[in-house]
Every structure is written in structure tokens, then in C-alpha cells.
Short mmCIF file of C-alpha atoms in Angstrom, two decimals:
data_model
loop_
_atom_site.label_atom_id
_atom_site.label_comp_id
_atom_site.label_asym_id
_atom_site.label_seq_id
_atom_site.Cartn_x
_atom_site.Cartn_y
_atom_site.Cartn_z
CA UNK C 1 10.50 6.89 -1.02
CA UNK C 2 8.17 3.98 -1.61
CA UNK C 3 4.50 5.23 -2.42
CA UNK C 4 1.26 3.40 -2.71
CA UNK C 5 -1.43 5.35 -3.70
CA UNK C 6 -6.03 5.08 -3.36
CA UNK C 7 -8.25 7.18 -4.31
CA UNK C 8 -9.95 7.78 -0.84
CA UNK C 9 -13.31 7.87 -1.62
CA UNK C 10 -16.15 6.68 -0.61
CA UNK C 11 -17.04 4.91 -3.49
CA UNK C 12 -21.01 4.47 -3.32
CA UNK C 13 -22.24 1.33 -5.32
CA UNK C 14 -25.92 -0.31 -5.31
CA UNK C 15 -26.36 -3.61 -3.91
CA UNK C 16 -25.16 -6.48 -6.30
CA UNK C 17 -23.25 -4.32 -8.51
CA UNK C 18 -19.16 -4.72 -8.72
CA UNK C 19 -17.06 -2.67 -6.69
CA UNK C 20 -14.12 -1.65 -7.91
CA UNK C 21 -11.30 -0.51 -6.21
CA UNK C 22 -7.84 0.51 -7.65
CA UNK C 23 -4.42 0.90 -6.26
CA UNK C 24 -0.83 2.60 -7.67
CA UNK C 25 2.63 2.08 -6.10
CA UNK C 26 5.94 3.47 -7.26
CA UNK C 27 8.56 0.73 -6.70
CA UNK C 28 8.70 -1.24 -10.13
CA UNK C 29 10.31 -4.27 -8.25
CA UNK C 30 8.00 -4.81 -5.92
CA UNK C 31 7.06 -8.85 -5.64
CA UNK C 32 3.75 -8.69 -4.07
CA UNK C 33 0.74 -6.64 -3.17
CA UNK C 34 -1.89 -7.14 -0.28
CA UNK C 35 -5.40 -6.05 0.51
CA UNK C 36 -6.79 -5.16 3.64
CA UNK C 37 -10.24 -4.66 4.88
CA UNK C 38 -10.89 -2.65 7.84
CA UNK C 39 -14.24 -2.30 9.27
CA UNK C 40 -14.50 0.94 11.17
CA UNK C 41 -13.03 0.90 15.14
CA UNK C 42 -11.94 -2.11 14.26
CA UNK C 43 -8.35 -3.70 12.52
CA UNK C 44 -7.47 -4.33 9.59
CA UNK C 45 -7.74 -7.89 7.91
CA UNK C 46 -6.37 -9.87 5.18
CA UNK C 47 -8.19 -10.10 2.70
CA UNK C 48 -6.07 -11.17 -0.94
CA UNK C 49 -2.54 -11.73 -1.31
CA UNK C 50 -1.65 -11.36 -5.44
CA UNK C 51 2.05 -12.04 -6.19
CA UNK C 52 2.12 -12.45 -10.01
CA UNK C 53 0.61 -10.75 -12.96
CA UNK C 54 -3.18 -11.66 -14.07
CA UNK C 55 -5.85 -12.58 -12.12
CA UNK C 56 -6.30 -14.45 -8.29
CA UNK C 57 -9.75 -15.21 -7.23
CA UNK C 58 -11.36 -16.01 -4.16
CA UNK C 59 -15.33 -16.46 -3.54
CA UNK C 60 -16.52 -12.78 -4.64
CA UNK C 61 -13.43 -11.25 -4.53
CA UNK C 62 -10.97 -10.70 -7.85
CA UNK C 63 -7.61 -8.84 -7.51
CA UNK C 64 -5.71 -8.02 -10.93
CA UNK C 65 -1.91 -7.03 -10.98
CA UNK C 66 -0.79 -5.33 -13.69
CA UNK C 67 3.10 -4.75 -12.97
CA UNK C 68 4.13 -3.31 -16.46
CA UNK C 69 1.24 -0.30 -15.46
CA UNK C 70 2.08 -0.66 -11.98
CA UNK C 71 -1.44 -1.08 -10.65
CA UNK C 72 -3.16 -3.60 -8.50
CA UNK C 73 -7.17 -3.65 -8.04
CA UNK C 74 -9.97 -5.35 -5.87
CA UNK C 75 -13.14 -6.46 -7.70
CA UNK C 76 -16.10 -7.16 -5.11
CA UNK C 77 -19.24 -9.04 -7.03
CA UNK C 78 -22.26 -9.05 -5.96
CA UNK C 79 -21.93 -5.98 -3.16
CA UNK C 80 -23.49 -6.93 -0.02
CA UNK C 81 -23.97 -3.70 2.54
CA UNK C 82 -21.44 -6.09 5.15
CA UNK C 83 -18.90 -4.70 2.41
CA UNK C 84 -19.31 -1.62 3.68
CA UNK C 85 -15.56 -0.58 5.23
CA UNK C 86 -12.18 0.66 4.26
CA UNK C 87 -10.37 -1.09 1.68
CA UNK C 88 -6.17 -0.91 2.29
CA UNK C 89 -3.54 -1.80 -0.18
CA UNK C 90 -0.06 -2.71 0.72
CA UNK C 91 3.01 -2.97 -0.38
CA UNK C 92 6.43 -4.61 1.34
CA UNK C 93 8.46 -1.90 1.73
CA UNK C 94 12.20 -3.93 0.88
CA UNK C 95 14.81 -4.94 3.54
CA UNK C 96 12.68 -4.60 6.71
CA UNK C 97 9.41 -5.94 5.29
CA UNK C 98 7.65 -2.87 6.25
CA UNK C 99 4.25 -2.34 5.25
CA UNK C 100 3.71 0.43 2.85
CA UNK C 101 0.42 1.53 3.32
CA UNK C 102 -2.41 3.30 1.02
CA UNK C 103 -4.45 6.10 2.30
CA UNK C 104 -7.50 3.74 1.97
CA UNK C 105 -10.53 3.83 -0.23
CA UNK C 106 -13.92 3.71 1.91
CA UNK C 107 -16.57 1.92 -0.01
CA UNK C 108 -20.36 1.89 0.64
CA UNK C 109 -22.75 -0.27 -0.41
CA UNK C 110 -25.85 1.13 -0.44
CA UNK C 111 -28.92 -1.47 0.44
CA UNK X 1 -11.16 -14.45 16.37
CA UNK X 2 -7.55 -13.27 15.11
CA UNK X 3 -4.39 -15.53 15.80
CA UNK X 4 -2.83 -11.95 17.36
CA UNK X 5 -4.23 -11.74 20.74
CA UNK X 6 -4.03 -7.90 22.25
CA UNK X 7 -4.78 -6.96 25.38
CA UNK X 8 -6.19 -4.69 26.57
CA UNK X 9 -9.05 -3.92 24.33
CA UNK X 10 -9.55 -0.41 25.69
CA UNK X 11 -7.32 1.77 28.00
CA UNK X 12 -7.79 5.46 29.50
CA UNK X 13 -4.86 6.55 31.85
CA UNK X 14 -3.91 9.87 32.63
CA UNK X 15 -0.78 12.06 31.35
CA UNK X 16 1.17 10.40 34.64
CA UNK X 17 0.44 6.87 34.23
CA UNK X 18 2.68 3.53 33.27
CA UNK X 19 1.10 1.24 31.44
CA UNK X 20 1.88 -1.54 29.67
CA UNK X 21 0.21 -2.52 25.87
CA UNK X 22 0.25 -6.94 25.60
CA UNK X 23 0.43 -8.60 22.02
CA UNK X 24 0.70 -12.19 22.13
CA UNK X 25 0.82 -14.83 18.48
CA UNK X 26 1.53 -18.64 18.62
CA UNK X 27 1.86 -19.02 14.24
CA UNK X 28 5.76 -19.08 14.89
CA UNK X 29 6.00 -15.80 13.15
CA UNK X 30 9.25 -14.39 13.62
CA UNK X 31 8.44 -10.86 13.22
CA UNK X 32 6.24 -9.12 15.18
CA UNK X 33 5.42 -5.31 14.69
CA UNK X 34 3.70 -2.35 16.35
CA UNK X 35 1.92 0.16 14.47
CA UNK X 36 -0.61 3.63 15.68
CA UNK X 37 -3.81 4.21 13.93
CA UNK X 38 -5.34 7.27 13.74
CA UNK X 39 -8.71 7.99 12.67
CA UNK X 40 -9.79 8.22 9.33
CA UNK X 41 -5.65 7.44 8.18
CA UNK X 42 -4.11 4.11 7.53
CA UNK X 43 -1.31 2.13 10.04
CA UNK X 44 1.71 4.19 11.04
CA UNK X 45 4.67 1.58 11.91
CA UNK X 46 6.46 2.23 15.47
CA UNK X 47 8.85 -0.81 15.60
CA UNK X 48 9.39 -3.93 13.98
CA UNK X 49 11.04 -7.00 16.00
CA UNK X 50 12.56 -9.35 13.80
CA UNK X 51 13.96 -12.76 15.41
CA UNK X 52 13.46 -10.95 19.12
CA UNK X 53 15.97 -7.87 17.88
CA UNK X 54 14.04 -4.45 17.39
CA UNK X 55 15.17 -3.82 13.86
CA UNK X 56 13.35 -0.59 13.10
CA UNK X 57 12.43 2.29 15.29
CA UNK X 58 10.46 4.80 13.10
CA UNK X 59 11.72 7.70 14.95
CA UNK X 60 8.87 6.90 18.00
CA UNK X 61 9.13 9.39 20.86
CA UNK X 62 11.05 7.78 24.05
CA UNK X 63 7.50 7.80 26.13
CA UNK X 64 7.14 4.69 24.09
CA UNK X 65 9.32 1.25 25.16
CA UNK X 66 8.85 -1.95 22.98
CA UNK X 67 10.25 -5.01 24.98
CA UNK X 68 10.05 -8.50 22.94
CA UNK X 69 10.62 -10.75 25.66
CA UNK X 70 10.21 -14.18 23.41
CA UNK X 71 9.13 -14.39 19.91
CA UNK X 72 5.75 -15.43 20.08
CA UNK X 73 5.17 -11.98 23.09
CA UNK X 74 5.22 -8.18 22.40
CA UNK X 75 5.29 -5.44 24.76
CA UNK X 76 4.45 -1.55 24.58
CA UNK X 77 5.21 0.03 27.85
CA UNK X 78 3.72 3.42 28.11
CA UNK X 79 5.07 6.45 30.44
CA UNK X 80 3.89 9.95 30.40
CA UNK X 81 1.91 9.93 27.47
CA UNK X 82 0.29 12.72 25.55
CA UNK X 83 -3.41 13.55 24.21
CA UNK X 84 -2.13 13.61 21.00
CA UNK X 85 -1.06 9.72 21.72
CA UNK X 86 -4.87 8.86 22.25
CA UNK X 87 -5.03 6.24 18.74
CA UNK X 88 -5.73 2.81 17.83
CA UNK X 89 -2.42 0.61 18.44
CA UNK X 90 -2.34 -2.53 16.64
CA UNK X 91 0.02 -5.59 16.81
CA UNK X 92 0.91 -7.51 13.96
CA UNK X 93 3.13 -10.80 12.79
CA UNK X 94 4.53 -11.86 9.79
CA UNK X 95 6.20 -15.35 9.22
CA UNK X 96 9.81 -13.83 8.82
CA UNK X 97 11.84 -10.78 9.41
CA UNK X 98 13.98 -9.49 6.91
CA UNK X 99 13.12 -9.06 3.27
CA UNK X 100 9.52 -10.84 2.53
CA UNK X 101 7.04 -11.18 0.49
CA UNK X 102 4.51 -12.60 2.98
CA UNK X 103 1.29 -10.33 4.05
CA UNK X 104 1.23 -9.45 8.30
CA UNK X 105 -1.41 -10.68 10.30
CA UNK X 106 -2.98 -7.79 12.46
CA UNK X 107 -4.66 -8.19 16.27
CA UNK X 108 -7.84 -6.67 17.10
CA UNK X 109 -5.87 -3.41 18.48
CA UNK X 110 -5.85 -1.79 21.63
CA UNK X 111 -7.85 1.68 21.29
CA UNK X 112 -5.71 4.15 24.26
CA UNK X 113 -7.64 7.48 25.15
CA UNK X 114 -4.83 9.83 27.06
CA UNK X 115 -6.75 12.20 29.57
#
């Protein structure tokens, strides 16, 4: 059984500071790794796509794959209180391209 | 605005009712998924259609009926429902079915209180 796992939080963090969130998953061939923000009531969207080892960057947003340690993280600069929401991270789950979810990590940015 | 359109946005029907759940995408995905939400938890998955065939069935109770009539529309018909069915359901497409590595797009959701 595929498992992706978050620590669920909430991480608090002060305005402007980095947010870091963190991410595990079992399956040491997995190919690629999403994140998800989900404001609450409302869906979840896409927010990074990392397929390959390092770093991907996009505005304030950083996500870092490391597949030998089998970990994937979100870095948020510059933490604006609109951060505020649940963070998700994915994982295809093989055959069926099923969506292995984390539990979520709820972040707060506190103004 | 999300390329997977969902209607309704809200729905309340009693433990007799038939309703019907509408999920519509024009990316030319060619999977197309439904999942529940419940509060506070992250997406279950229901079904996934892949090229118009229902490919999975995660062991959903009969009450729910997924119909993919084309592959850019997604139904979830509805019959005698429970309170315990009362969740966020959410659409979503991916490019392909079958093994991928692409992420799924998600629809605003449909948020179904059972009375």
C-alpha cells in the first residue's frame, strides 16, 4: 500500500517568514510529486508539479525532491496571511493514475 | 475560474431523492475522476473514467451511479442517499488514463447536505 505522509499541523508562521512544509511517501519509484492548496470549503488547486531531483521554482514558491530520502517539500517566502489554507501532497498511485493523497498540513500565517 | 465546471454548487435533498451531480472539462483530458471530501480529511477517490470506460470503482456503495456519457462530461446520479453521504464531491481531469505522471485538475466541487 502506497503511503504519503504530512505532518497535519497547523504550522503558525509570522508574516514574511518561510513556510515550510514537508512531505514522505513510501513507493521508491515514484516519478513525480504534486502540491495542492486548498482554501477551506473550497477545492483543491495545483499549485507545483516537481518531477526530478533538486529544486523547481515558481514566484514565492520552492519545492525540493529528494528521492534517495524519499521526501518532497514546499517552501513559501515571504508568507502573506492569503497563504493561509491546507497544503496537500500527492503522489500517482501506478497503473490507474490514482491520486495518493496526504493527510494535509494546515498552515497559518499570522498578520 | 477552474477549466472543471461542476454543477451544482450546493445541493440538499432528502434520504428519498434522485439527483444527479454534473462535471463538465473541454482540456481534452481523457480521464476524468470523482472523488468525496470530508471535512478536515483529504480527497477520497470514488471512480476514475479513463477513455469513457469506468476503470476503478473504489468499492463506492450502489446508491452512487457514475455515467460518462462523452469524454469531456461526467455524471454522479444519486438515489437514496445517507446523512453520512452529506461531503464535498469534487470532479477532476487529468490529460490521460492509464499510468501518468501528469497532476489532475480539480472543479470547484459540489458541497451535498443529505437531510
Amino acid at each position: 500500500q502506497k503511503e504519503v505522509e504530512q505532518n497535519s499541523g497547523p504550522l503558525s508562521v509570522p508574516e514574511g517568514a518561510i513556510a515550510s512544509l514537508n512531505c514522505t511517501y513510501s513507493d521508491r519509484g515514484s516519478q513525480s510529486f504534486f502540491w495542492y492548496r486548498q482554501y477551506s470549503g473550497k477545492s483543491p488547486e495545483l499549485i507545483m508539479s516537481i518531477y526530478s531531483n533538486g529544486d523547481k521554482e515558481d514566484g514565492r514558491f520552492t519545492a525540493q525532491l529528494n528521492k534517495a530520502s524519499q521526501y518532497v517539500s514546499l517552501l513559501i517566502r515571504d508568507s502573506q496571511p492569503s497563504d493561509s489554507a491546507t497544503y496537500l501532497c500527492a503522489v500517482p498511485g501506478g497503473a490507474t493514475n490514482k491520486l495518493i493523497f496526504g493527510t494535509g498540513t494546515l498552515l497559518a500565517v499570522q498578520p | 475560474d477552474t477549466e472543471v465546471t461542476q454543477t451544482p454548487k450546493h445541493l440538499v435533498m432528502g434520504m428519498t431523492n434522485k439527483k444527479s451531480l454534473k462535471c463538465e472539462q473541454h482540456m481534452g483530458h481523457r480521464a476524468m475522476y470523482w472523488y468525496k471530501q470530508k471535512a478536515k480529511k483529504p480527497p477520497e477517490l470514488m471512480f476514475v473514467y479513463s477513455y469513457e470506460k469506468l476503470s476503478i470503482n473504489e468499492s463506492v456503495p450502489s446508491r452512487f451511479s457514475p455515467e460518462c456519457p462523452n469524454s469531456s462530461l461526467l455524471n454522479l446520479h444519486l438515489h437514496a442517499l445517507q446523512p453520512e453521504d452529506s461531503a464535498l464531491y469534487l470532479c477532476a481531469s487529468s490529460p490521460t488514463g492509464g499510468y501518468s505522471n501528469q497532476p489532475q485538475h480539480f472543479g470547484d466541487g459540489t458541497r451535498l447536505s443529505i437531510l
